[in-house]
């Protein structure tokens, strides 16, 4: 994509409406959080090469809200991720989910995961970390966020990014990574994985993983636990023995209500424990 075209594209792009095409049909167990008492909707985040869209939710009254960055799955900032931001906002947080693939393409309009993967593979980690820095700046300057109470949580693709951003930004108070990949082959665009930064981590991250996750072998979870022991972060990893990958995704067959609710309680307690 030529630079001028790319700039124009990201300036006019917006967050998804509804669920990503690739995740249809939607489960009957899907959770829907309303916007009553909230300011919620699409916003634009100024970044180095233009603007990226994001979905933001915060209480309609008050200010100086603790900030939660919500990091998307491979399906982008579709309805599920937007709903999670509203869940946080109903609890008093300013939650914001930036669309981190938008330069490479709008994955919400693609009908299969096989079409989505090549696009996501082109997303540089450096670009993602820079965009998240810009999102934090926007939350403090243009919304009502408290820079001293900053947390991050992410799911699947976003779980890996949660670990990496915790290593990138020591000003974070806490992170919660849901079934993010821990080990992988380094590339020019994705040079490091969580296992590579674990021993130097200073931000406390809680990892929530499924024992039946066929994409994240339990031996890699144990490797990560072992590496974290030498860090000063006091990070922890919880494994739910019977849970598959994406057990928090209430719109998909992988959803496990018991483990999802337990994980959410742990997330909120983790944030509170670390001052967010």
Short mmCIF file of C-alpha atoms in Angstrom, two decimals:
data_model
loop_
_atom_site.label_atom_id
_atom_site.label_comp_id
_atom_site.label_asym_id
_atom_site.label_seq_id
_atom_site.Cartn_x
_atom_site.Cartn_y
_atom_site.Cartn_z
CA UNK A 1 0.00 0.00 0.00
CA UNK A 2 1.49 3.36 -1.04
CA UNK A 3 2.16 5.73 1.84
CA UNK A 4 -0.39 8.34 0.76
CA UNK A 5 -3.04 5.68 0.27
CA UNK A 6 -2.18 4.10 3.61
CA UNK A 7 -2.39 7.45 5.40
CA UNK A 8 -5.74 8.16 3.82
CA UNK A 9 -6.96 4.67 4.73
CA UNK A 10 -6.12 4.82 8.42
CA UNK A 11 -7.49 8.36 8.67
CA UNK A 12 -10.89 7.26 7.35
CA UNK A 13 -11.05 3.79 8.96
CA UNK A 14 -13.41 3.06 11.83
CA UNK A 15 -14.00 0.32 14.39
CA UNK A 16 -16.20 -2.62 13.48
CA UNK A 17 -19.95 -2.61 13.83
CA UNK A 18 -21.19 -5.86 15.31
CA UNK A 19 -19.25 -9.11 15.37
CA UNK A 20 -16.47 -10.02 12.96
CA UNK A 21 -17.70 -11.96 9.94
CA UNK A 22 -15.33 -14.85 10.65
CA UNK A 23 -16.94 -15.61 14.05
CA UNK A 24 -20.50 -16.21 12.85
CA UNK A 25 -22.78 -17.72 14.06
CA UNK A 26 -22.80 -16.03 17.46
CA UNK A 27 -23.39 -18.14 20.57
CA UNK A 28 -26.63 -17.75 22.53
CA UNK A 29 -24.48 -17.21 25.64
CA UNK A 30 -23.14 -13.90 24.37
CA UNK A 31 -22.97 -11.18 27.04
CA UNK A 32 -24.30 -7.73 26.17
CA UNK A 33 -23.39 -4.72 28.32
CA UNK A 34 -25.41 -1.56 27.81
CA UNK A 35 -24.14 2.02 27.68
CA UNK A 36 -26.40 3.38 30.43
CA UNK A 37 -24.41 5.85 32.50
CA UNK A 38 -21.48 5.69 30.08
CA UNK A 39 -19.83 7.65 27.34
CA UNK A 40 -19.04 4.95 24.78
CA UNK A 41 -18.22 4.76 21.11
CA UNK A 42 -15.58 5.16 18.41
CA UNK A 43 -12.75 7.70 18.74
CA UNK A 44 -9.62 8.55 16.75
CA UNK A 45 -6.15 8.18 18.25
CA UNK A 46 -3.36 10.35 16.80
CA UNK A 47 -0.36 8.15 15.95
CA UNK A 48 2.96 8.70 14.18
CA UNK A 49 1.56 8.26 10.67
CA UNK A 50 -1.97 9.61 11.04
CA UNK A 51 -4.86 8.35 13.15
CA UNK A 52 -6.17 4.93 14.13
CA UNK A 53 -9.72 4.15 15.27
CA UNK A 54 -10.46 2.88 18.75
CA UNK A 55 -13.47 2.04 20.90
CA UNK A 56 -13.65 3.89 24.21
CA UNK A 57 -16.01 3.54 27.18
CA UNK A 58 -15.97 5.49 30.44
CA UNK A 59 -18.42 6.68 33.10
CA UNK A 60 -20.50 9.67 32.02
CA UNK A 61 -19.74 11.53 35.24
CA UNK A 62 -16.52 12.03 37.18
CA UNK A 63 -12.91 12.18 36.06
CA UNK A 64 -9.40 10.90 36.78
CA UNK A 65 -10.47 7.39 35.87
CA UNK A 66 -8.07 4.44 36.04
CA UNK A 67 -7.17 3.40 32.47
CA UNK A 68 -7.42 -0.10 31.02
CA UNK A 69 -6.03 -0.87 27.58
CA UNK A 70 -8.08 -3.71 26.07
CA UNK A 71 -6.17 -5.60 23.39
CA UNK A 72 -8.01 -7.41 20.64
CA UNK A 73 -8.01 -10.99 19.52
CA UNK A 74 -7.14 -11.86 15.94
CA UNK A 75 -10.66 -10.73 14.92
CA UNK A 76 -10.02 -7.05 15.66
CA UNK A 77 -12.00 -4.59 17.75
CA UNK A 78 -15.38 -6.17 17.06
CA UNK A 79 -18.45 -6.31 19.30
CA UNK A 80 -16.98 -8.68 21.90
CA UNK A 81 -13.97 -6.45 22.55
CA UNK A 82 -16.21 -3.37 22.61
CA UNK A 83 -18.45 -5.06 25.16
CA UNK A 84 -15.47 -5.78 27.40
CA UNK A 85 -14.60 -2.07 27.42
CA UNK A 86 -18.17 -1.33 28.54
CA UNK A 87 -17.89 -3.90 31.32
CA UNK A 88 -14.84 -2.05 32.63
CA UNK A 89 -16.53 1.34 32.25
CA UNK A 90 -19.53 0.16 34.29
CA UNK A 91 -17.02 -0.53 37.08
CA UNK A 92 -15.53 2.97 36.93
CA UNK A 93 -12.67 2.54 34.45
CA UNK A 94 -11.80 4.36 31.27
CA UNK A 95 -11.33 1.41 28.92
CA UNK A 96 -10.04 1.77 25.40
CA UNK A 97 -9.41 -0.73 22.62
CA UNK A 98 -7.33 0.62 19.70
CA UNK A 99 -7.64 -1.07 16.30
CA UNK A 100 -4.09 -2.34 15.96
CA UNK A 101 -4.31 -4.09 12.57
CA UNK A 102 -5.94 -1.27 10.63
CA UNK A 103 -2.92 -0.33 8.50
CA UNK A 104 -2.69 -3.90 7.27
CA UNK A 105 -6.43 -4.40 6.70
CA UNK A 106 -9.94 -4.55 8.18
CA UNK A 107 -10.09 -8.12 9.50
CA UNK A 108 -13.69 -7.75 10.71
CA UNK A 109 -14.91 -7.99 7.12
CA UNK A 110 -13.07 -11.23 6.30
CA UNK A 111 -15.01 -14.47 6.41
CA UNK A 112 -12.37 -16.93 7.58
CA UNK A 113 -9.45 -17.10 9.97
CA UNK A 114 -7.28 -18.30 7.08
CA UNK A 115 -7.79 -14.90 5.41
CA UNK A 116 -7.08 -13.06 8.64
CA UNK A 117 -3.80 -14.73 9.65
CA UNK A 118 -1.68 -13.36 6.76
CA UNK A 119 -2.80 -9.82 7.59
CA UNK A 120 -2.04 -10.16 11.28
CA UNK A 121 1.38 -11.65 10.45
CA UNK A 122 2.29 -8.35 8.77
CA UNK A 123 1.66 -6.27 11.91
CA UNK A 124 5.02 -5.19 13.42
CA UNK A 125 5.33 -5.40 17.20
CA UNK A 126 7.11 -2.04 17.20
CA UNK A 127 4.09 -0.44 15.52
CA UNK A 128 1.75 -2.00 18.09
CA UNK A 129 3.79 -0.82 21.07
CA UNK A 130 4.01 2.70 19.60
CA UNK A 131 0.25 2.77 18.99
CA UNK A 132 -0.40 1.71 22.57
CA UNK A 133 1.85 4.50 23.86
CA UNK A 134 -0.18 6.92 21.74
CA UNK A 135 -3.42 5.47 23.11
CA UNK A 136 -2.27 6.05 26.68
CA UNK A 137 -1.35 9.65 25.79
CA UNK A 138 -4.80 10.18 24.27
CA UNK A 139 -6.55 8.68 27.30
CA UNK A 140 -4.77 11.12 29.61
CA UNK A 141 -4.90 14.27 27.45
CA UNK A 142 -8.19 13.91 25.57
CA UNK A 143 -10.30 11.78 27.88
CA UNK A 144 -10.31 11.68 31.67
CA UNK A 145 -7.68 9.06 32.35
CA UNK A 146 -5.29 8.89 35.28
CA UNK A 147 -1.77 8.21 34.00
CA UNK A 148 -0.77 6.86 37.41
CA UNK A 149 -3.42 4.13 37.29
CA UNK A 150 -2.76 2.29 34.06
CA UNK A 151 -3.44 -1.38 33.32
CA UNK A 152 -3.66 -3.64 30.28
CA UNK A 153 -5.50 -6.82 29.39
CA UNK A 154 -5.58 -8.77 26.14
CA UNK A 155 -6.97 -11.94 24.64
CA UNK A 156 -5.22 -14.52 22.42
CA UNK A 157 -3.17 -12.29 20.04
CA UNK A 158 -3.71 -9.55 22.60
CA UNK A 159 -2.53 -11.81 25.40
CA UNK A 160 0.93 -12.00 23.84
CA UNK A 161 0.90 -8.23 23.35
CA UNK A 162 -0.05 -7.75 27.02
CA UNK A 163 3.18 -9.44 28.12
CA UNK A 164 5.25 -7.47 25.59
CA UNK A 165 3.71 -4.12 26.49
CA UNK A 166 4.30 -4.80 30.18
CA UNK A 167 8.00 -5.16 29.33
CA UNK A 168 7.89 -2.06 27.11
CA UNK A 169 6.13 0.32 29.51
CA UNK A 170 7.32 0.12 33.14
CA UNK A 171 4.73 2.77 34.09
CA UNK A 172 2.01 0.12 33.87
CA UNK A 173 0.67 -0.90 37.26
CA UNK A 174 -0.61 -4.31 36.18
CA UNK A 175 -1.48 -6.57 33.27
CA UNK A 176 -3.67 -9.62 32.71
CA UNK A 177 -2.89 -11.83 29.70
CA UNK A 178 -5.57 -14.25 28.59
CA UNK A 179 -4.14 -17.29 26.75
CA UNK A 180 -1.51 -15.34 24.87
CA UNK A 181 1.14 -17.32 23.03
CA UNK A 182 4.38 -17.47 25.03
CA UNK A 183 6.91 -19.08 22.69
CA UNK A 184 7.43 -18.70 18.96
CA UNK A 185 9.88 -18.26 16.13
CA UNK A 186 11.37 -14.77 16.02
CA UNK A 187 10.88 -12.75 12.84
CA UNK A 188 11.87 -9.26 11.78
CA UNK A 189 8.36 -7.98 12.57
CA UNK A 190 7.88 -10.06 15.74
CA UNK A 191 11.38 -10.35 17.18
CA UNK A 192 10.44 -11.37 20.74
CA UNK A 193 7.94 -13.51 22.57
CA UNK A 194 6.89 -13.32 26.24
CA UNK A 195 9.40 -16.03 27.18
CA UNK A 196 12.19 -13.71 25.98
CA UNK A 197 11.23 -10.81 28.25
CA UNK A 198 10.02 -12.76 31.29
CA UNK A 199 13.17 -12.64 33.41
CA UNK A 200 13.49 -8.83 33.06
CA UNK A 201 9.83 -8.03 33.64
CA UNK A 202 9.09 -5.49 36.40
CA UNK A 203 5.33 -5.00 35.88
CA UNK A 204 3.14 -7.64 37.59
CA UNK A 205 1.27 -9.67 34.96
CA UNK A 206 -1.32 -12.34 35.67
CA UNK A 207 -1.49 -15.01 32.96
CA UNK A 208 -4.77 -16.93 32.56
CA UNK A 209 -4.43 -20.12 30.51
CA UNK A 210 -6.41 -23.21 29.59
CA UNK A 211 -5.15 -26.73 30.27
CA UNK A 212 -6.93 -27.96 27.13
CA UNK A 213 -5.56 -25.23 24.88
CA UNK A 214 -4.28 -27.10 21.83
CA UNK A 215 -2.38 -24.05 20.55
CA UNK A 216 -0.42 -23.25 23.71
CA UNK A 217 1.32 -26.38 25.06
CA UNK A 218 1.45 -26.61 28.84
CA UNK A 219 5.21 -27.12 28.74
CA UNK A 220 5.55 -23.58 27.34
CA UNK A 221 3.41 -22.28 30.21
CA UNK A 222 5.75 -24.02 32.65
CA UNK A 223 8.78 -22.55 30.86
CA UNK A 224 7.26 -19.09 31.30
CA UNK A 225 6.57 -19.71 34.98
CA UNK A 226 10.17 -20.76 35.47
CA UNK A 227 11.54 -17.65 33.71
CA UNK A 228 9.27 -15.37 35.75
CA UNK A 229 10.84 -16.62 38.98
CA UNK A 230 13.99 -14.63 38.24
CA UNK A 231 12.08 -11.39 37.58
CA UNK A 232 11.12 -8.74 40.14
CA UNK A 233 7.57 -8.50 38.81
CA UNK A 234 5.84 -11.04 41.07
CA UNK A 235 3.87 -12.15 38.04
CA UNK A 236 1.71 -15.26 38.26
CA UNK A 237 0.14 -17.77 35.89
CA UNK A 238 -3.11 -19.61 36.54
CA UNK A 239 -4.06 -22.65 34.46
CA UNK A 240 -7.68 -23.81 34.33
CA UNK A 241 -7.23 -27.56 33.71
CA UNK A 242 -10.39 -28.21 31.70
CA UNK A 243 -10.56 -24.94 29.77
CA UNK A 244 -9.81 -24.70 26.03
CA UNK A 245 -8.36 -21.75 24.18
CA UNK A 246 -10.61 -18.65 24.16
CA UNK A 247 -12.58 -19.74 27.21
CA UNK A 248 -13.50 -16.11 27.94
CA UNK A 249 -15.04 -15.56 24.47
CA UNK A 250 -18.75 -15.74 25.35
CA UNK A 251 -19.77 -15.41 21.70
CA UNK A 252 -17.96 -18.64 20.67
CA UNK A 253 -18.38 -22.37 21.38
CA UNK A 254 -15.09 -22.28 23.32
CA UNK A 255 -16.72 -20.24 26.11
CA UNK A 256 -16.61 -21.77 29.58
CA UNK A 257 -18.77 -19.78 31.96
CA UNK A 258 -17.23 -21.02 35.21
CA UNK A 259 -13.62 -20.36 34.20
CA UNK A 260 -14.51 -17.08 32.47
CA UNK A 261 -16.23 -15.69 35.57
CA UNK A 262 -13.44 -16.91 37.82
CA UNK A 263 -10.84 -15.33 35.54
CA UNK A 264 -12.71 -12.01 35.47
CA UNK A 265 -12.83 -11.97 39.29
CA UNK A 266 -9.11 -12.66 39.39
CA UNK A 267 -8.47 -9.85 36.89
CA UNK A 268 -10.39 -7.31 38.95
CA UNK A 269 -8.69 -8.41 42.17
CA UNK A 270 -5.28 -8.24 40.47
CA UNK A 271 -5.92 -4.69 39.28
CA UNK A 272 -7.11 -3.61 42.74
CA UNK A 273 -4.17 -5.29 44.44
CA UNK A 274 -1.78 -3.30 42.26
CA UNK A 275 -3.53 0.04 42.60
CA UNK A 276 -5.63 0.26 39.45
#
